Amino acid sequence: MQVLSTLSHLLCLWAPFATAAYTLKDDYGTGFTFFDQFSFFTGADPTNGFVKYVDRGTAQNTGLISAEGTYMGVDHTNVAGDGRPSVRITSNKSYNQGLFILDLAHMPGSVCGTWPAFWLLGPDWPNNGEIDVIEGVNDQSVNQFALHTSDSCTINNSGFSGQLLTSNCYVKAAGQANNAGCGIKDTSAQSYGNGFNSAGGGVYATEWTDQKIDIWFFPRSGIPGDISSGNPNPSGWGTPVARFQGACNINSHFKGLQIIFDTTFCGDWAGNVWGQSSCASKGTCRDFVANNPAEFKESYWSVNSLKVYQGGTSNAPKANATAAATATTHEKKPGTSPRPSFLRYRRK
Ligand SMILES: *[C@@H]1O[C@H](CO)[C@@H](O)[C@H](O)[C@H]1NC(C)=O
Ligand SMILES: *[C@@H]1O[C@H](CO)[C@@H](O)[C@H](O)[C@H]1NC(C)=O
Ligand SMILES: *[C@@H]1O[C@H](CO)[C@@H](O)[C@H](O)[C@H]1NC(C)=O
């Protein structure tokens, strides 16, 4: 009894630090309810992809989106000489901090020519930041995480299980490929593309506080119970696969981010590294994407849920976290890096 009472006393003392709970701010729901909360981008791809982003009506009429499975795919039946039809959607809402939990049944597979991404982007790039949660190109087998910022934001190589690629988040950092930003690579083949899909998908959880940005990946078989029950508590999830923390004032570099899903083709990343990839034997990236529609049947997202939580304090008191319902315009800027760098989004 004495032991128990001491223990509960200790737990009491620790509670304020460990258990300030996250509360649900936005549940994007499923089917058309999900799509209702996004805007369909129809401009030319800012990353120079060989793609034609279509509006919602077109996407619905041509089967590029479907309520069933909250499906977002690409045209996989027609030869597409002017760029393959696809969708790029941006959340109407923008966010300052929070816990973003995406449960996917499927993501675009590891297919030559493709470049899918799930990411968060602020206005006036790169001054308000960019967080790339899921991204890869061609037949890549593991996921890559990245931040893109203005000057004076670097990260430590500690506190995460992934592999550090680059530590300076500034898009024009000396000694890094143009627009590389700071990048971390997953080491699990279940984290991306075909490996992710054959494991039944999984959950990506991104915790953005005033101290750091942590990302966890959980394959379908390893999703924490508190996520499934809607009471997520990152302090119990163990080491994140990616931790972005270091000499970086998170509050000043990340503001008003919107959630984006897209699938593009070739362009500034998939196209630029095509020649050094195993895809090179298939001809040029554009010809391959234009002429082989059936190859892109697996190039789809299927969302089980997307929920945004706020108000939590997993390890430190934090400033106000508010979701401003301001739909800001933004562009993912193309870059010019010829190198197989992770990212290359550049201001015009
Ligand atoms: C989101 O913005 C689009 C316009 O881009 C609009 O059609 C849609 O109704 C908006 N959704 C909500 C929930 O306001
Ligand atoms: C990480 O970065 C912070 C802030 O720059 C620094 O104080 C700390 O010593 C670093 N930690 C490690 C393990 O490098
Ligand atoms: C949060 O915002 C409110 C109202 O704007 C303000 O009064 C309060 O001081 C803020 N709290 C923190 C921790 O910044």
Short mmCIF file of C-alpha atoms and ligand atoms in Angstrom, two decimals:
data_model
loop_
_atom_site.label_atom_id
_atom_site.label_comp_id
_atom_site.label_asym_id
_atom_site.label_seq_id
_atom_site.Cartn_x
_atom_site.Cartn_y
_atom_site.Cartn_z
CA MET A 1 0.00 0.00 0.00
CA GLN A 2 2.78 2.34 0.93
CA VAL A 3 4.46 1.64 -2.39
CA LEU A 4 1.26 2.20 -4.30
CA SER A 5 0.52 5.44 -2.61
CA THR A 6 4.05 6.71 -3.23
CA LEU A 7 3.71 5.67 -6.82
CA SER A 8 0.43 7.44 -7.33
CA HIS A 9 1.86 10.50 -5.67
CA LEU A 10 4.73 10.47 -8.14
CA LEU A 11 2.36 9.99 -11.04
CA CYS A 12 0.37 12.94 -9.81
CA LEU A 13 3.44 15.11 -9.73
CA TRP A 14 4.40 14.08 -13.22
CA ALA A 15 0.97 14.34 -14.73
CA PRO A 16 1.15 18.00 -15.75
CA PHE A 17 4.21 17.27 -17.85
CA ALA A 18 3.11 14.03 -19.43
CA THR A 19 -0.58 14.01 -20.03
CA ALA A 20 -2.00 17.32 -21.20
CA ALA A 21 -4.16 15.75 -23.83
CA TYR A 22 -4.56 16.55 -27.44
CA THR A 23 -8.09 17.29 -28.51
CA LEU A 24 -9.57 16.73 -31.94
CA LYS A 25 -9.66 19.91 -33.98
CA ASP A 26 -10.52 18.67 -37.48
CA ASP A 27 -11.66 15.27 -38.67
CA TYR A 28 -11.57 15.28 -42.46
CA GLY A 29 -13.91 12.32 -42.64
CA THR A 30 -14.23 10.01 -45.62
CA GLY A 31 -15.68 10.02 -49.10
CA PHE A 32 -16.90 13.31 -50.51
CA THR A 33 -16.91 14.85 -47.02
CA PHE A 34 -13.12 14.58 -47.18
CA PHE A 35 -12.84 16.21 -50.62
CA ASP A 36 -15.25 19.00 -49.62
CA GLN A 37 -12.58 20.44 -47.34
CA PHE A 38 -9.94 20.79 -50.04
CA SER A 39 -9.43 22.97 -53.09
CA PHE A 40 -8.38 21.39 -56.37
CA PHE A 41 -5.31 23.01 -57.88
CA THR A 42 -5.57 23.28 -61.66
CA GLY A 43 -2.58 25.39 -62.65
CA ALA A 44 0.62 24.27 -64.31
CA ASP A 45 2.65 22.13 -61.94
CA PRO A 46 5.06 24.44 -60.06
CA THR A 47 7.55 21.56 -60.01
CA ASN A 48 7.44 21.18 -63.81
CA GLY A 49 5.82 17.76 -63.75
CA PHE A 50 4.45 16.01 -66.84
CA VAL A 51 0.98 16.23 -65.37
CA LYS A 52 -2.41 17.78 -65.92
CA TYR A 53 -4.08 18.66 -62.65
CA VAL A 54 -7.85 18.54 -63.09
CA ASP A 55 -10.68 20.26 -61.24
CA ARG A 56 -13.02 18.45 -58.91
CA GLY A 57 -15.82 17.97 -61.42
CA THR A 58 -13.46 16.46 -63.97
CA ALA A 59 -11.79 14.32 -61.33
CA GLN A 60 -15.16 12.94 -60.24
CA ASN A 61 -16.48 12.39 -63.76
CA THR A 62 -13.37 10.61 -64.95
CA GLY A 63 -12.88 8.49 -61.84
CA LEU A 64 -9.72 10.22 -60.62
CA ILE A 65 -11.43 10.70 -57.27
CA SER A 66 -14.07 8.51 -55.75
CA ALA A 67 -15.97 8.51 -52.48
CA GLU A 68 -15.39 4.79 -52.20
CA GLY A 69 -12.14 4.33 -50.33
CA THR A 70 -11.62 8.10 -50.35
CA TYR A 71 -9.69 7.43 -53.54
CA MET A 72 -7.40 9.89 -55.36
CA GLY A 73 -5.71 8.44 -58.40
CA VAL A 74 -4.40 9.29 -61.84
CA ASP A 75 -5.56 8.44 -65.35
CA HIS A 76 -4.48 4.84 -65.92
CA THR A 77 -6.42 4.05 -69.07
CA ASN A 78 -5.45 6.65 -71.69
CA VAL A 79 -2.31 7.55 -73.56
CA ALA A 80 -1.56 11.07 -72.37
CA GLY A 81 0.74 13.01 -74.66
CA ASP A 82 0.21 16.35 -72.93
CA GLY A 83 0.81 15.16 -69.39
CA ARG A 84 -1.01 12.54 -67.35
CA PRO A 85 -4.23 13.68 -65.63
CA SER A 86 -3.96 13.69 -61.82
CA VAL A 87 -5.10 15.69 -58.78
CA ARG A 88 -3.42 18.05 -56.38
CA ILE A 89 -5.56 19.12 -53.42
CA THR A 90 -4.92 21.76 -50.75
CA SER A 91 -6.80 21.99 -47.46
CA ASN A 92 -8.92 25.13 -47.14
CA LYS A 93 -7.75 25.40 -43.57
CA SER A 94 -4.30 26.39 -42.50
CA TYR A 95 -2.60 25.48 -39.24
CA ASN A 96 -0.17 26.68 -36.62
CA GLN A 97 1.16 23.67 -34.70
CA GLY A 98 -0.77 20.51 -34.02
CA LEU A 99 -0.72 16.75 -34.33
CA PHE A 100 -1.59 15.56 -37.84
CA ILE A 101 -2.55 11.89 -38.06
CA LEU A 102 -2.98 10.36 -41.50
CA ASP A 103 -4.14 6.74 -41.83
CA LEU A 104 -3.71 5.48 -45.38
CA ALA A 105 -4.92 2.17 -46.79
CA HIS A 106 -2.81 2.78 -49.89
CA MET A 107 -0.40 5.30 -51.36
CA PRO A 108 0.95 5.58 -54.89
CA GLY A 109 3.19 2.59 -55.58
CA SER A 110 6.90 2.60 -56.41
CA VAL A 111 6.35 3.22 -60.11
CA CYS A 112 8.82 4.70 -62.58
CA GLY A 113 7.93 8.29 -63.46
CA THR A 114 5.79 9.02 -60.37
CA TRP A 115 6.39 11.59 -57.63
CA PRO A 116 3.69 11.49 -54.95
CA ALA A 117 3.67 13.66 -51.83
CA PHE A 118 1.69 14.36 -48.67
CA TRP A 119 2.95 17.63 -47.23
CA LEU A 120 2.27 20.91 -45.45
CA LEU A 121 3.03 24.24 -47.03
CA GLY A 122 2.96 27.85 -45.81
CA PRO A 123 2.35 31.00 -47.85
CA ASP A 124 5.23 33.02 -49.30
CA TRP A 125 7.55 30.05 -49.67
CA PRO A 126 10.01 29.45 -48.10
CA ASN A 127 9.43 32.09 -45.41
CA ASN A 128 6.59 30.22 -43.72
CA GLY A 129 8.02 26.77 -44.20
CA GLU A 130 7.26 23.43 -45.75
CA ILE A 131 7.03 20.02 -44.08
CA ASP A 132 7.23 17.00 -46.38
CA VAL A 133 5.76 14.03 -44.56
CA ILE A 134 5.50 11.44 -47.34
CA GLU A 135 7.50 11.80 -50.50
CA GLY A 136 9.47 9.83 -53.03
CA VAL A 137 10.08 9.26 -56.72
CA ASN A 138 10.21 6.47 -59.28
CA ASP A 139 10.85 3.02 -57.83
CA GLN A 140 12.02 4.38 -54.46
CA SER A 141 11.49 1.93 -51.62
CA VAL A 142 11.72 4.06 -48.46
CA ASN A 143 10.12 7.35 -47.49
CA GLN A 144 11.94 10.69 -47.30
CA PHE A 145 11.07 13.48 -44.87
CA ALA A 146 12.17 17.08 -45.32
CA LEU A 147 11.74 20.65 -44.15
CA HIS A 148 12.29 23.68 -46.35
CA THR A 149 12.82 27.07 -44.73
CA SER A 150 14.41 30.48 -45.01
CA ASP A 151 17.89 31.00 -43.55
CA SER A 152 18.94 30.04 -39.99
CA CYS A 153 17.31 26.69 -39.33
CA THR A 154 19.41 23.58 -38.89
CA ILE A 155 18.69 20.28 -37.21
CA ASN A 156 20.59 17.96 -34.91
CA ASN A 157 21.44 14.43 -35.87
CA SER A 158 19.83 12.99 -32.76
CA GLY A 159 16.55 11.86 -31.29
CA PHE A 160 15.27 9.91 -34.29
CA SER A 161 15.67 6.47 -35.84
CA GLY A 162 15.87 7.47 -39.51
CA GLN A 163 18.99 8.40 -41.43
CA LEU A 164 20.05 12.06 -41.68
CA LEU A 165 20.58 13.16 -45.29
CA THR A 166 21.13 16.92 -44.90
CA SER A 167 20.98 19.09 -41.79
CA ASN A 168 20.38 22.62 -43.09
CA CYS A 169 16.71 23.40 -43.73
CA TYR A 170 17.52 26.61 -45.62
CA VAL A 171 16.68 26.08 -49.27
CA LYS A 172 19.83 27.86 -50.44
CA ALA A 173 22.23 26.41 -47.87
CA ALA A 174 25.84 26.37 -48.91
CA GLY A 175 27.22 22.90 -49.44
CA GLN A 176 23.85 21.29 -50.14
CA ALA A 177 22.06 20.72 -53.43
CA ASN A 178 19.78 23.61 -54.33
CA ASN A 179 16.54 23.35 -52.35
CA ALA A 180 17.56 20.17 -50.60
CA GLY A 181 16.42 21.52 -47.23
CA CYS A 182 16.99 19.28 -44.23
CA GLY A 183 16.18 15.67 -44.99
CA ILE A 184 15.80 12.39 -43.17
CA LYS A 185 15.28 9.01 -44.78
CA ASP A 186 13.27 6.15 -43.34
CA THR A 187 14.96 2.77 -43.26
CA SER A 188 11.83 0.62 -43.43
CA ALA A 189 10.61 -0.71 -46.78
CA GLN A 190 7.11 -0.59 -45.32
CA SER A 191 7.31 3.21 -45.21
CA TYR A 192 6.77 3.92 -48.90
CA GLY A 193 5.18 2.76 -52.14
CA ASN A 194 4.85 -0.95 -52.84
CA GLY A 195 6.19 -2.01 -49.45
CA PHE A 196 3.75 0.27 -47.67
CA ASN A 197 0.84 -1.03 -49.71
CA SER A 198 1.63 -4.71 -49.34
CA ALA A 199 1.70 -4.26 -45.56
CA GLY A 200 -1.82 -2.82 -45.69
CA GLY A 201 -0.67 0.80 -45.40
CA GLY A 202 -0.27 2.50 -42.08
CA VAL A 203 -0.24 5.73 -40.12
CA TYR A 204 1.94 8.81 -40.39
CA ALA A 205 1.76 11.04 -37.31
CA THR A 206 3.36 14.49 -37.41
CA GLU A 207 3.68 16.46 -34.18
CA TRP A 208 4.51 20.13 -34.71
CA THR A 209 5.18 22.09 -31.51
CA ASP A 210 7.11 25.28 -30.83
CA GLN A 211 10.12 23.08 -29.97
CA LYS A 212 10.33 20.62 -32.85
CA ILE A 213 8.64 18.64 -35.58
CA ASP A 214 8.54 14.90 -34.96
CA ILE A 215 7.20 12.27 -37.37
CA TRP A 216 6.31 8.67 -36.58
CA PHE A 217 5.46 5.97 -39.08
CA PHE A 218 3.44 2.98 -37.91
CA PRO A 219 2.76 0.08 -40.27
CA ARG A 220 -0.77 -1.31 -40.13
CA SER A 221 0.26 -3.99 -37.63
CA GLY A 222 1.85 -1.51 -35.21
CA ILE A 223 -0.57 1.37 -34.77
CA PRO A 224 -0.71 2.52 -31.12
CA GLY A 225 -4.04 1.94 -29.42
CA ASP A 226 -4.33 5.57 -28.38
CA ILE A 227 -4.33 6.59 -32.05
CA SER A 228 -7.01 4.04 -32.89
CA SER A 229 -9.12 5.18 -29.95
CA GLY A 230 -8.80 8.86 -30.85
CA ASN A 231 -6.79 9.87 -27.78
CA PRO A 232 -3.31 10.20 -29.23
CA ASN A 233 -0.44 10.76 -26.84
CA PRO A 234 2.92 10.97 -28.62
CA SER A 235 4.85 10.70 -25.35
CA GLY A 236 4.14 6.98 -25.42
CA TRP A 237 5.17 6.30 -29.00
CA GLY A 238 8.89 5.95 -28.57
CA THR A 239 11.59 7.38 -30.82
CA PRO A 240 10.20 9.10 -33.91
CA VAL A 241 11.58 8.13 -37.31
CA ALA A 242 12.26 11.81 -37.99
CA ARG A 243 12.94 14.63 -35.54
CA PHE A 244 13.54 18.15 -36.78
CA GLN A 245 15.02 20.05 -33.87
CA GLY A 246 18.15 22.06 -33.39
CA ALA A 247 19.23 25.62 -34.03
CA CYS A 248 15.85 26.55 -35.44
CA ASN A 249 13.12 28.80 -34.13
CA ILE A 250 10.15 26.69 -35.16
CA ASN A 251 7.56 29.40 -34.50
CA SER A 252 9.27 31.91 -36.74
CA HIS A 253 9.94 29.46 -39.60
CA PHE A 254 6.57 27.65 -39.77
CA LYS A 255 3.27 29.50 -40.04
CA GLY A 256 -0.13 29.00 -41.58
CA LEU A 257 0.55 25.65 -43.22
CA GLN A 258 -2.01 23.93 -45.45
CA ILE A 259 -2.25 20.19 -46.07
CA ILE A 260 -1.55 18.97 -49.61
CA PHE A 261 -1.81 15.63 -51.43
CA ASP A 262 -0.54 15.31 -54.97
CA THR A 263 0.85 12.87 -57.51
CA THR A 264 2.93 14.33 -60.28
CA PHE A 265 5.22 12.78 -62.89
CA CYS A 266 8.81 13.38 -64.01
CA GLY A 267 9.56 17.08 -63.41
CA ASP A 268 12.17 18.55 -61.10
CA TRP A 269 12.75 15.46 -59.01
CA ALA A 270 11.45 12.24 -60.61
CA GLY A 271 12.52 13.48 -64.04
CA ASN A 272 15.90 14.79 -62.94
CA VAL A 273 16.99 11.54 -61.29
CA TRP A 274 15.38 9.27 -63.91
CA GLY A 275 18.64 8.84 -65.81
CA GLN A 276 20.47 7.56 -62.72
CA SER A 277 17.66 5.24 -61.66
CA SER A 278 16.81 1.74 -62.75
CA CYS A 279 13.95 3.33 -64.71
CA ALA A 280 16.38 4.71 -67.31
CA SER A 281 16.16 1.55 -69.43
CA LYS A 282 12.49 2.32 -70.13
CA GLY A 283 13.27 5.28 -72.42
CA THR A 284 12.61 8.85 -71.37
CA CYS A 285 10.48 9.65 -68.34
CA ARG A 286 7.94 11.60 -70.37
CA ASP A 287 7.54 8.96 -73.06
CA PHE A 288 7.13 6.26 -70.45
CA VAL A 289 4.50 8.23 -68.53
CA ALA A 290 2.65 9.28 -71.70
CA ASN A 291 2.46 5.88 -73.36
CA ASN A 292 1.99 3.33 -70.59
CA PRO A 293 -1.26 4.15 -68.80
CA ALA A 294 -1.67 0.71 -67.25
CA GLU A 295 1.58 1.17 -65.34
CA PHE A 296 -0.17 3.80 -63.20
CA LYS A 297 -3.05 1.76 -61.86
CA GLU A 298 -1.39 1.63 -58.44
CA SER A 299 -0.68 5.36 -58.40
CA TYR A 300 -3.46 6.21 -56.00
CA TRP A 301 -4.05 7.39 -52.46
CA SER A 302 -6.75 5.75 -50.35
CA VAL A 303 -7.37 7.60 -47.10
CA ASN A 304 -8.82 5.84 -44.07
CA SER A 305 -8.72 9.02 -41.99
CA LEU A 306 -7.03 12.37 -41.58
CA LYS A 307 -7.35 14.02 -38.18
CA VAL A 308 -5.78 17.15 -36.76
CA TYR A 309 -5.42 17.46 -32.98
CA GLN A 310 -4.33 20.49 -31.04
CA GLY A 311 -3.77 21.67 -27.49
CA GLY A 312 -1.50 18.84 -26.40
CA THR A 313 1.75 19.22 -24.58
CA SER A 314 3.69 16.05 -25.02
CA ASN A 315 6.76 17.42 -23.28
CA ALA A 316 6.73 21.17 -22.99
CA PRO A 317 4.27 23.97 -22.41
CA LYS A 318 3.54 25.61 -25.68
CA ALA A 319 2.14 28.73 -27.21
CA ASN A 320 -1.31 29.17 -28.60
CA ALA A 321 -2.14 26.74 -31.36
CA THR A 322 -4.93 27.96 -33.52
CA ALA A 323 -6.20 26.84 -36.88
CA ALA A 324 -6.89 29.90 -38.93
CA ALA A 325 -9.46 29.24 -41.59
CA THR A 326 -7.60 31.32 -44.10
CA ALA A 327 -7.24 29.81 -47.52
CA THR A 328 -3.98 31.29 -48.66
CA THR A 329 -2.57 30.89 -52.10
CA HIS A 330 0.75 29.18 -52.49
CA GLU A 331 2.99 27.66 -55.02
CA LYS A 332 5.38 24.78 -54.77
CA LYS A 333 8.19 26.39 -56.64
CA PRO A 334 10.25 24.55 -59.17
CA GLY A 335 13.94 24.22 -58.67
CA THR A 336 16.81 23.70 -61.00
CA SER A 337 18.89 21.14 -59.19
CA PRO A 338 20.13 18.56 -61.68
CA ARG A 339 21.24 16.36 -58.82
CA PRO A 340 19.30 13.59 -57.18
CA SER A 341 18.52 15.84 -54.26
CA PHE A 342 15.44 15.20 -52.27
CA LEU A 343 13.70 18.40 -52.90
CA ARG A 344 13.98 21.32 -55.10
CA TYR A 345 11.26 23.83 -54.62
CA ARG A 346 12.48 27.26 -55.40
CA ARG A 347 11.09 30.73 -55.37
CA LYS A 348 10.48 32.20 -58.75
C1 LIG B 1 -13.03 24.77 -49.86
O1 LIG B 1 -12.70 25.59 -50.97
C2 LIG B 1 -13.36 25.26 -52.18
C3 LIG B 1 -12.92 26.26 -53.23
O2 LIG B 1 -11.61 26.09 -53.56
C4 LIG B 1 -14.85 25.33 -52.03
O3 LIG B 1 -15.47 24.88 -53.21
C5 LIG B 1 -15.28 24.47 -50.85
O4 LIG B 1 -16.65 24.64 -50.63
C6 LIG B 1 -14.52 24.85 -49.61
N1 LIG B 1 -14.91 23.94 -48.53
C7 LIG B 1 -15.41 24.34 -47.39
C8 LIG B 1 -15.76 23.29 -46.41
O5 LIG B 1 -15.60 25.54 -47.15
C1 LIG B 2 20.62 20.10 -30.46
O1 LIG B 2 20.43 21.46 -30.75
C2 LIG B 2 20.28 22.30 -29.61
C3 LIG B 2 19.96 23.68 -30.08
O2 LIG B 2 20.91 24.13 -31.00
C4 LIG B 2 21.53 22.23 -28.77
O3 LIG B 2 21.41 23.04 -27.65
C5 LIG B 2 21.78 20.79 -28.36
O4 LIG B 2 22.98 20.70 -27.66
C6 LIG B 2 21.79 19.88 -29.55
N1 LIG B 2 21.81 18.50 -29.08
C7 LIG B 2 22.61 17.56 -29.59
C8 LIG B 2 22.48 16.21 -28.99
O5 LIG B 2 23.37 17.78 -30.51
C1 LIG B 3 -3.13 32.84 -26.11
O1 LIG B 3 -3.94 33.77 -26.75
C2 LIG B 3 -4.70 34.56 -25.87
C3 LIG B 3 -5.65 35.43 -26.69
O2 LIG B 3 -5.03 35.87 -27.87
C4 LIG B 3 -3.77 35.37 -24.98
O3 LIG B 3 -4.52 36.16 -24.07
C5 LIG B 3 -2.87 34.43 -24.22
O4 LIG B 3 -1.94 35.16 -23.47
C6 LIG B 3 -2.14 33.51 -25.18
N1 LIG B 3 -1.37 32.52 -24.46
C7 LIG B 3 -0.13 32.22 -24.76
C8 LIG B 3 0.49 31.13 -23.95
O5 LIG B 3 0.49 32.78 -25.65
#
